[in-house]
Coordinates of C-alpha atoms and ligand atoms in Angstrom, one line a residue:
X68 CA 92.6 160.5 177.0
X69 CA 95.1 161.8 174.6
X70 CA 96.1 159.4 171.9
X71 CA 99.6 157.9 172.2
X72 CA 102.1 158.7 169.4
X73 CA 103.4 155.7 167.6
X74 CA 106.8 155.6 166.1
X75 CA 107.2 155.9 162.3
X76 CA 107.0 152.8 160.1
X77 CA 110.3 151.1 159.7
X78 CA 112.3 152.7 162.2
X79 CA 113.3 151.0 165.6
X80 CA 113.8 151.8 169.3
X81 CA 116.8 150.4 170.6
X82 CA 116.2 149.9 174.2
X83 CA 118.7 149.3 177.0
X84 CA 119.0 145.7 177.1
X85 CA 119.6 145.6 173.3
X86 CA 122.0 148.6 173.4
X87 CA 124.2 146.5 175.4
X88 CA 124.7 144.2 172.4
X89 CA 125.2 147.2 170.2
X90 CA 127.9 148.6 172.7
X91 CA 129.7 145.3 172.7
X92 CA 129.6 145.2 168.8
X93 CA 130.8 149.0 168.9
X94 CA 133.9 148.0 171.1
X95 CA 134.9 145.4 168.8
X96 CA 134.6 147.7 165.8
X97 CA 136.5 150.6 167.4
X98 CA 139.2 148.2 168.5
X99 CA 139.8 146.7 164.9
X100 CA 139.5 150.0 163.3
X101 CA 142.2 151.3 165.7
X102 CA 144.5 148.6 165.0
X103 CA 144.3 149.0 161.3
X104 CA 145.0 152.7 161.7
X105 CA 141.5 154.1 160.6
X106 CA 140.7 157.3 162.1
X107 CA 137.0 158.1 162.9
X108 CA 135.0 160.7 160.8
X109 CA 131.5 162.1 161.9
X110 CA 130.0 163.9 158.7
X111 CA 126.5 165.4 159.3
X112 CA 123.4 163.4 159.0
X113 CA 121.7 165.4 156.3
X114 CA 123.4 166.9 153.2
X115 CA 122.4 168.7 150.0
X116 CA 120.3 166.5 147.9
X117 CA 122.7 167.1 144.9
X118 CA 125.5 165.3 146.8
X119 CA 123.6 162.0 146.5
X120 CA 122.1 162.7 143.0
X121 CA 125.6 163.0 141.8
X122 CA 127.6 160.9 144.2
X123 CA 125.4 157.9 144.2
X124 CA 123.8 158.2 140.9
X125 CA 120.4 159.2 139.5
X126 CA 119.7 155.7 138.2
X127 CA 120.2 153.9 141.5
X128 CA 117.6 152.5 143.7
X129 CA 118.6 154.8 146.4
X130 CA 118.3 158.0 144.5
X131 CA 115.4 157.1 142.2
X132 CA 112.9 155.9 145.0
X133 CA 114.5 155.5 148.5
X134 CA 115.6 159.1 149.7
X135 CA 113.9 161.0 152.4
X136 CA 114.3 164.7 151.0
X137 CA 112.9 167.9 152.2
X138 CA 113.4 171.4 151.8
X139 CA 114.2 173.6 154.7
X140 CA 113.0 177.1 155.4
X141 CA 115.4 178.7 153.1
X142 CA 114.2 176.4 150.3
X143 CA 117.6 174.4 150.1
X144 CA 116.9 170.7 148.9
X145 CA 118.3 168.4 151.6
X146 CA 118.3 164.7 152.2
X147 CA 118.8 162.5 155.2
X148 CA 121.8 160.5 154.3
X149 CA 121.1 157.1 152.8
X150 CA 124.7 156.0 153.0
X151 CA 127.9 157.7 154.0
X152 CA 130.5 157.3 151.2
X153 CA 129.3 160.3 149.4
X154 CA 129.3 162.4 152.6
X155 CA 132.9 161.2 153.4
X156 CA 134.1 162.0 150.1
X157 CA 132.5 165.5 150.2
X158 CA 134.0 166.0 153.6
X159 CA 137.5 164.9 152.3
X160 CA 137.4 167.3 149.3
X161 CA 136.0 170.4 151.5
X162 CA 138.6 169.9 154.4
X163 CA 141.5 169.2 152.1
X164 CA 142.3 166.0 153.8
X165 CA 144.8 165.1 151.1
X166 CA 147.0 167.9 152.4
X167 CA 147.3 166.3 155.7
X168 CA 148.2 162.8 154.3
X169 CA 148.0 161.4 150.6
X170 CA 146.4 158.5 152.1
X171 CA 143.3 159.0 154.2
X172 CA 141.9 155.8 156.1
X173 CA 138.6 156.9 157.6
X174 CA 135.9 155.0 159.3
X175 CA 132.3 156.1 160.6
X176 CA 129.2 154.7 162.3
X177 CA 125.7 156.1 162.4
X178 CA 122.1 155.9 161.2
X179 CA 121.3 155.9 157.4
X180 CA 117.7 156.6 156.1
X181 CA 116.1 154.9 153.0
X182 CA 112.4 154.6 152.3
X183 CA 112.2 151.0 151.6
X184 CA 109.6 148.4 152.4
X185 CA 110.2 147.5 155.9
X186 CA 110.8 143.9 156.7
X187 CA 113.1 141.9 158.9
X188 CA 116.5 143.1 158.4
X189 CA 115.4 146.0 156.0
X190 CA 114.4 149.2 157.8
X191 CA 113.8 152.9 157.1
X192 CA 116.1 154.1 159.6
X193 CA 119.1 151.6 160.0
X194 CA 122.7 151.8 161.2
X195 CA 125.8 151.2 159.5
X196 CA 129.6 151.2 160.3
X197 CA 131.9 151.6 157.3
X198 CA 135.3 152.5 156.2
X199 CA 136.9 154.3 153.2
X200 CA 140.6 154.5 152.2
X201 CA 141.1 157.5 149.8
X202 CA 144.4 157.8 148.0
X203 CA 145.9 154.4 147.0
X204 CA 145.2 152.8 143.7
X205 CA 146.9 149.6 144.6
X206 CA 145.6 146.1 145.1
X207 CA 147.1 145.9 148.6
X208 CA 144.6 148.7 149.6
X209 CA 141.8 146.4 148.4
X210 CA 143.0 143.5 150.2
X211 CA 143.5 145.6 153.4
X212 CA 140.0 146.8 153.1
X213 CA 138.5 143.3 152.8
X214 CA 140.8 142.0 155.7
X215 CA 139.5 144.8 157.8
X216 CA 135.8 143.7 157.7
X217 CA 137.0 140.1 157.9
X218 CA 139.0 140.9 161.2
X219 CA 135.8 142.4 162.8
X220 CA 134.0 139.2 161.8
X221 CA 136.7 137.0 163.2
X222 CA 136.6 139.1 166.6
X223 CA 133.0 138.4 166.8
X224 CA 133.6 134.7 166.1
X225 CA 131.3 134.5 163.1
X226 CA 133.7 134.5 160.2
X227 CA 133.2 130.7 159.3
X228 CA 129.5 131.2 158.7
X229 CA 129.9 134.2 156.3
X230 CA 130.6 134.0 152.7
X231 CA 132.9 136.8 150.8
X232 CA 131.6 137.2 147.2
X233 CA 133.9 139.1 145.0
X234 CA 134.1 140.3 141.3
X235 CA 135.6 143.0 139.3
X236 CA 133.9 145.5 137.1
X237 CA 137.3 146.8 135.9
X238 CA 138.1 150.4 134.7
X239 CA 135.9 152.5 132.5
X240 CA 137.6 150.9 129.3
X241 CA 136.7 147.5 130.3
X242 CA 133.2 148.3 131.3
X243 CA 132.6 150.1 128.1
X244 CA 133.7 146.9 126.1
X245 CA 131.5 144.6 128.6
X246 CA 128.5 147.0 128.1
X247 CA 128.5 146.5 124.5
X248 CA 128.9 142.7 124.5
X249 CA 126.2 142.5 127.2
X250 CA 123.7 144.6 125.3
X251 CA 124.4 142.6 122.1
X252 CA 123.7 139.5 124.1
X253 CA 120.6 140.9 125.7
X254 CA 119.1 142.8 122.5
X255 CA 117.4 139.8 120.9
X256 CA 115.5 139.3 124.4
X257 CA 114.9 142.9 125.0
X258 CA 111.1 142.6 125.0
X259 CA 111.1 139.7 127.3
X260 CA 113.1 141.6 129.9
X261 CA 111.3 143.0 132.9
X262 CA 110.2 146.6 132.8
X263 CA 113.0 147.9 135.0
X264 CA 115.6 146.1 133.1
X265 CA 114.3 147.4 129.7
X266 CA 114.6 150.8 131.2
X267 CA 118.2 150.0 132.2
X268 CA 119.1 148.6 129.0
X269 CA 120.5 151.8 127.7
X270 CA 121.2 153.7 131.1
X271 CA 122.9 151.0 133.1
X272 CA 122.7 147.5 131.5
X273 CA 125.2 146.0 134.0
X274 CA 122.4 146.5 136.6
X275 CA 120.4 143.9 134.8
X276 CA 122.8 141.2 136.0
X277 CA 121.3 142.1 139.6
X278 CA 117.8 141.8 138.6
X279 CA 115.6 139.8 140.8
X280 CA 112.9 139.0 138.0
X281 CA 112.9 135.2 137.3
X282 CA 112.9 135.4 133.5
X283 CA 115.8 138.1 133.8
X284 CA 117.8 135.8 136.0
X285 CA 117.5 133.1 133.6
X286 CA 118.7 135.1 130.7
X287 CA 121.4 136.5 132.7
X288 CA 122.9 133.2 133.7
X289 CA 124.5 132.5 130.3
X290 CA 125.3 136.1 129.6
X291 CA 129.0 137.0 128.8
X292 CA 131.1 137.4 132.0
X293 CA 132.5 140.8 132.9
X294 CA 135.8 139.0 134.0
X295 CA 136.4 137.9 130.4
X296 CA 136.2 141.6 129.1
X297 CA 138.6 143.2 131.6
X298 CA 141.7 145.0 129.9
X299 CA 145.1 143.9 131.0
X300 CA 145.6 146.5 133.7
X301 CA 142.2 145.7 135.2
X302 CA 142.7 141.8 135.0
X303 CA 146.1 142.2 136.7
X304 CA 144.8 144.3 139.5
X305 CA 142.1 141.8 140.2
X306 CA 144.3 138.8 140.0
X307 CA 146.8 140.6 142.7
X308 CA 143.9 141.2 145.0
X309 CA 142.7 137.6 144.8
X310 CA 146.5 136.4 145.4
X311 CA 146.8 138.7 148.6
X312 CA 143.4 137.5 150.1
X313 CA 144.8 133.9 149.6
X314 CA 147.9 135.0 151.2
X315 CA 146.0 136.3 154.3
X316 CA 143.8 133.1 154.5
X317 CA 140.7 135.1 153.6
X318 CA 138.4 132.7 151.7
X319 CA 136.2 134.1 148.8
X320 CA 134.0 133.1 146.0
X321 CA 133.9 134.6 142.7
X322 CA 130.6 135.9 141.7
X323 CA 130.0 136.9 138.1
X324 CA 126.8 138.2 138.6
X325 CA 127.7 140.6 141.5
X326 CA 127.5 144.2 140.3
X327 CA 126.2 146.1 143.3
X328 CA 123.5 148.8 143.2
X329 CA 125.6 151.8 143.1
X330 CA 126.9 153.7 140.0
X331 CA 130.4 154.5 141.4
X332 CA 132.3 151.5 141.4
X333 CA 135.4 150.3 139.6
X334 CA 137.6 147.5 139.8
X335 CA 137.0 145.2 142.9
X336 CA 133.5 144.9 144.3
X337 CA 132.5 142.5 147.1
X338 CA 129.8 141.6 149.4
X339 CA 129.7 139.4 152.6
X340 CA 126.6 137.5 153.1
X341 CA 125.3 135.1 155.9
X342 CA 123.3 132.0 155.8
X343 CA 121.9 133.0 159.5
X344 CA 119.8 135.5 157.6
X345 CA 116.7 135.2 155.5
X346 CA 116.1 137.0 152.2
X347 CA 118.1 140.0 153.6
X348 CA 121.4 138.2 153.6
X349 CA 123.8 140.9 152.9
X350 CA 125.8 142.1 156.1
X351 CA 128.5 144.2 154.1
X352 CA 129.1 145.6 150.7
X353 CA 131.6 147.6 149.2
X354 CA 134.2 148.3 146.5
X355 CA 136.5 150.5 144.7
X356 CA 135.3 153.9 143.4
X357 CA 138.1 155.5 141.6
X358 CA 136.3 158.2 140.0
X359 CA 134.1 159.5 142.8
X360 CA 136.4 162.0 144.2
X361 CA 136.9 163.6 140.9
X362 CA 133.1 163.5 140.0
X363 CA 132.3 165.3 143.2
X364 CA 134.9 168.1 142.4
X365 CA 137.9 167.0 144.0
X366 CA 141.2 165.8 142.5
X367 CA 141.9 162.6 140.5
X368 CA 142.1 160.4 143.6
X369 CA 141.3 156.6 143.8
X370 CA 139.5 155.2 146.7
X371 CA 137.8 152.1 148.2
X372 CA 135.4 151.3 151.0
X373 CA 132.6 149.2 152.4
X374 CA 129.5 149.6 154.7
X375 CA 128.1 147.1 157.0
X376 CA 124.5 146.9 158.4
X377 CA 124.5 146.9 162.1
X378 CA 120.9 145.6 162.7
X379 CA 121.6 142.6 160.3
X380 CA 125.1 141.9 161.9
X381 CA 123.5 141.7 165.1
X382 CA 121.0 139.2 163.9
X383 CA 123.8 136.8 162.9
X384 CA 125.8 137.4 166.0
X385 CA 122.6 136.8 168.1
X386 CA 121.9 133.6 166.1
X387 CA 125.4 132.2 166.1
X388 CA 127.6 133.6 168.8
X389 CA 126.1 136.0 171.4
X390 CA 128.3 138.4 172.8
X391 CA 129.3 139.0 176.2
X392 CA 127.9 142.2 177.4
X393 CA 128.3 144.4 180.5
X394 CA 127.7 142.8 183.7
X395 CA 125.5 144.0 186.6
X396 CA 126.2 146.5 189.3
X397 CA 129.2 146.4 191.7
X398 CA 127.2 147.8 194.7
X399 CA 123.6 148.8 195.5
X400 CA 123.1 151.2 198.5
X401 CA 119.9 150.3 200.6
X402 CA 118.8 153.1 202.6
X403 CA 116.6 152.1 205.7
X404 CA 114.9 155.4 206.5
X405 CA 114.0 158.5 204.6
X406 CA 115.6 160.9 207.2
X407 CA 119.1 159.9 206.1
X408 CA 118.7 160.5 202.2
X409 CA 121.0 163.3 202.3
X410 CA 124.2 161.6 203.7
X411 CA 123.0 158.7 201.6
X412 CA 123.2 160.8 198.5
X413 CA 126.5 162.1 199.4
X414 CA 128.0 158.7 200.0
X415 CA 126.8 157.2 196.7
X416 CA 127.9 160.1 194.9
X417 CA 131.4 159.8 196.3
X418 CA 131.5 156.1 195.4
X419 CA 130.6 156.9 191.7
X420 CA 133.1 159.5 191.5
X421 CA 135.6 156.9 192.5
X422 CA 134.5 154.8 189.7
X423 CA 132.3 152.2 191.3
X424 CA 129.3 151.0 189.3
X425 CA 126.5 151.4 191.9
X426 CA 123.0 152.6 192.3
X427 CA 120.6 153.4 195.0
X428 CA 116.7 154.0 195.4
X429 CA 115.1 157.3 194.6
X430 CA 111.7 155.9 194.9
X431 CA 111.8 155.7 198.8
X432 CA 110.8 152.1 198.5
X433 CA 110.7 149.6 201.4
X434 CA 113.9 147.8 202.4
X435 CA 112.4 144.7 200.7
X436 CA 111.6 146.4 197.5
X437 CA 115.1 147.9 197.5
X438 CA 116.6 144.5 198.1
X439 CA 114.6 143.3 195.1
X440 CA 115.9 146.2 192.9
X441 CA 119.4 145.4 193.8
X442 CA 118.8 141.9 192.7
X443 CA 117.2 142.9 189.4
X444 CA 120.2 144.9 188.7
X445 CA 122.6 142.1 189.6
X446 CA 124.5 143.8 192.0
X447 CA 127.2 141.9 193.5
X448 CA 127.3 143.7 196.9
X449 CA 124.6 145.6 198.8
X450 CA 125.6 148.3 201.2
X451 CA 122.9 148.8 204.0
X452 CA 122.8 152.2 205.6
X453 CA 120.6 153.1 208.8
X454 CA 120.7 155.7 211.5
X455 CA 122.8 153.5 213.5
X456 CA 125.5 152.8 210.7
X457 CA 125.5 156.4 209.9
X458 CA 126.4 157.2 213.6
X459 CA 129.3 154.8 213.4
X460 CA 130.4 155.9 209.9
X461 CA 129.8 152.3 208.5
X462 CA 127.6 150.5 206.2
X463 CA 126.7 146.9 206.4
X464 CA 128.2 145.3 203.3
X465 CA 126.7 142.2 202.1
X466 CA 127.8 139.9 199.3
X467 CA 124.9 138.9 197.2
X468 CA 126.5 135.5 196.3
X469 CA 127.8 134.1 199.6
X470 CA 125.4 136.0 202.0
X471 CA 128.3 137.2 204.0
X472 CA 127.9 140.5 205.7
X473 CA 130.2 142.8 207.6
X474 CA 130.5 146.4 208.8
X475 CA 132.8 148.4 206.7
X476 CA 133.8 152.1 207.2
X477 CA 132.7 154.5 204.6
X478 CA 136.2 155.1 203.3
X479 CA 137.1 151.6 203.1
X480 CA 134.2 150.6 200.8
X481 CA 135.8 151.6 197.4
X482 CA 138.9 149.7 197.9
X483 CA 137.1 146.6 199.3
X484 CA 134.7 146.4 196.3
X485 CA 137.3 146.9 193.8
X486 CA 139.5 144.2 195.2
X487 CA 136.6 141.8 195.2
X488 CA 135.5 142.9 191.6
X489 CA 139.0 142.4 190.0
X490 CA 139.6 139.1 191.8
Ligands
LIG70 P1 120.4 145.3 149.9 O1 120.8 144.5 148.6 O2 120.1 144.3 151.1 O3 119.3 146.3 149.7 P2 122.3 147.3 149.6 O4 123.1 146.9 148.4 O5 121.3 148.4 149.2 O6 121.7 146.0 150.4 P3 124.4 148.8 150.6 O7 123.9 150.1 150.3 O8 125.6 148.3 150.1 O9 123.1 147.7 150.7 O10 124.8 149.1 152.3 C1 125.6 148.2 153.0 C2 124.9 147.4 154.1 O11 123.8 148.1 154.7 C3 124.1 146.2 153.6 O12 124.8 145.1 153.3 C4 123.2 145.9 154.7 O13 123.8 145.1 155.6 C5 122.9 147.3 155.3 N1 121.6 147.9 154.7 C6 121.2 148.4 153.5 N2 119.9 148.6 153.5 C7 119.4 148.5 154.6 C8 118.2 148.6 155.3 N3 117.1 149.2 154.6 N4 117.8 148.1 156.6 C9 118.9 147.5 157.2 N5 120.1 147.4 156.6 C10 120.5 147.9 155.5
LIG71 MG1 119.2 148.3 148.9

């Protein structure tokens, strides 16, 4: 016997029952994005490797060890997207979107790829939806961005079990000041830092705040706070954002150690976490990235965005507030004999074109087995068609709940079912 092919480690099959949950979540996301006036963008799944090296940063975990990179037949270095901010910004620049409007509010959804150690809530292909607002440097845009994700949480009914952590890394001037004071604080302890943190001491000392090594964590607890190094413009921006969140009744906690893994952040950064998850507790992360558009060859345009992991969000939803998913069929057509398969096919096709959610049997099963199938698919009605009914132009329409049954003319079925379904 030929061997079965197994799926690749760390990726998932999303089967129909689960896909219903996904669709329910997607409906919420689309609805909220729409009401906040964000337009959908669908950039490609792979890009030139250079885009991520420059756009995400050589020194990040993503670029240094997680990317799925390959070269195609023309030897171009390509990478399956590990995130979509870089792709959206590339697309914004290439398509001159700033000419359409000086403020572009965009959202996306799709699979991302990172070669990480697979575990619950951490996969090698995972899905994100996210939003980017490119054009506004002002605090109200930061607040709107956060409110946008909060609105999705509210619509899902899980906002109370989620924590918004927020911090500011300021502008480049503030970060330069902080970098020095952090290095000064850490220098006497340099040799006791973890190997990764020692490497980052020169290249990206802020990332040491994010270290998971116990000794680093302890050291970092008493480190100077970036908040105390913000210059006036950065401090004002941050204070305004916090005030606006308060005005919109969005609770937050300030987290001095929050720096986030990507190189491109400036000013406001934030993360939403949930207690309903284990170690992988971040369901959304984002921040302002005022320098990225310019660094990728565009104009000097400020921007802010976030991305949320769908698998993790669904774990929270499932644990706390399961969603209403699509219900069963309106109607199942039971065909009594194989001789009348042709008129039966014609009939069900008509009903489907008229918008009924209906199914029939194509396995030529017995009446009893067809009835079981109708039941499995949670049909509200079954329509039974035999030679006799066909002669009279009717079906026997049976309500599955009440057991009531009556002969209904072919043409009258759609109206009758629609009436019953909407009542
Ligand atoms: P983490 O700290 O959990 O690795 P991250 O900082 O790498 O997260 P981001 O790059 O900010 O994550 O991506 C935004 C969101 O995407 C995360 O908050 C999380 O919900 C989700 N996410 C990131 N990596 C994975 C993964 N490997 N599998 C599933 N979801 C993921
Ligand atoms: Mg990560």
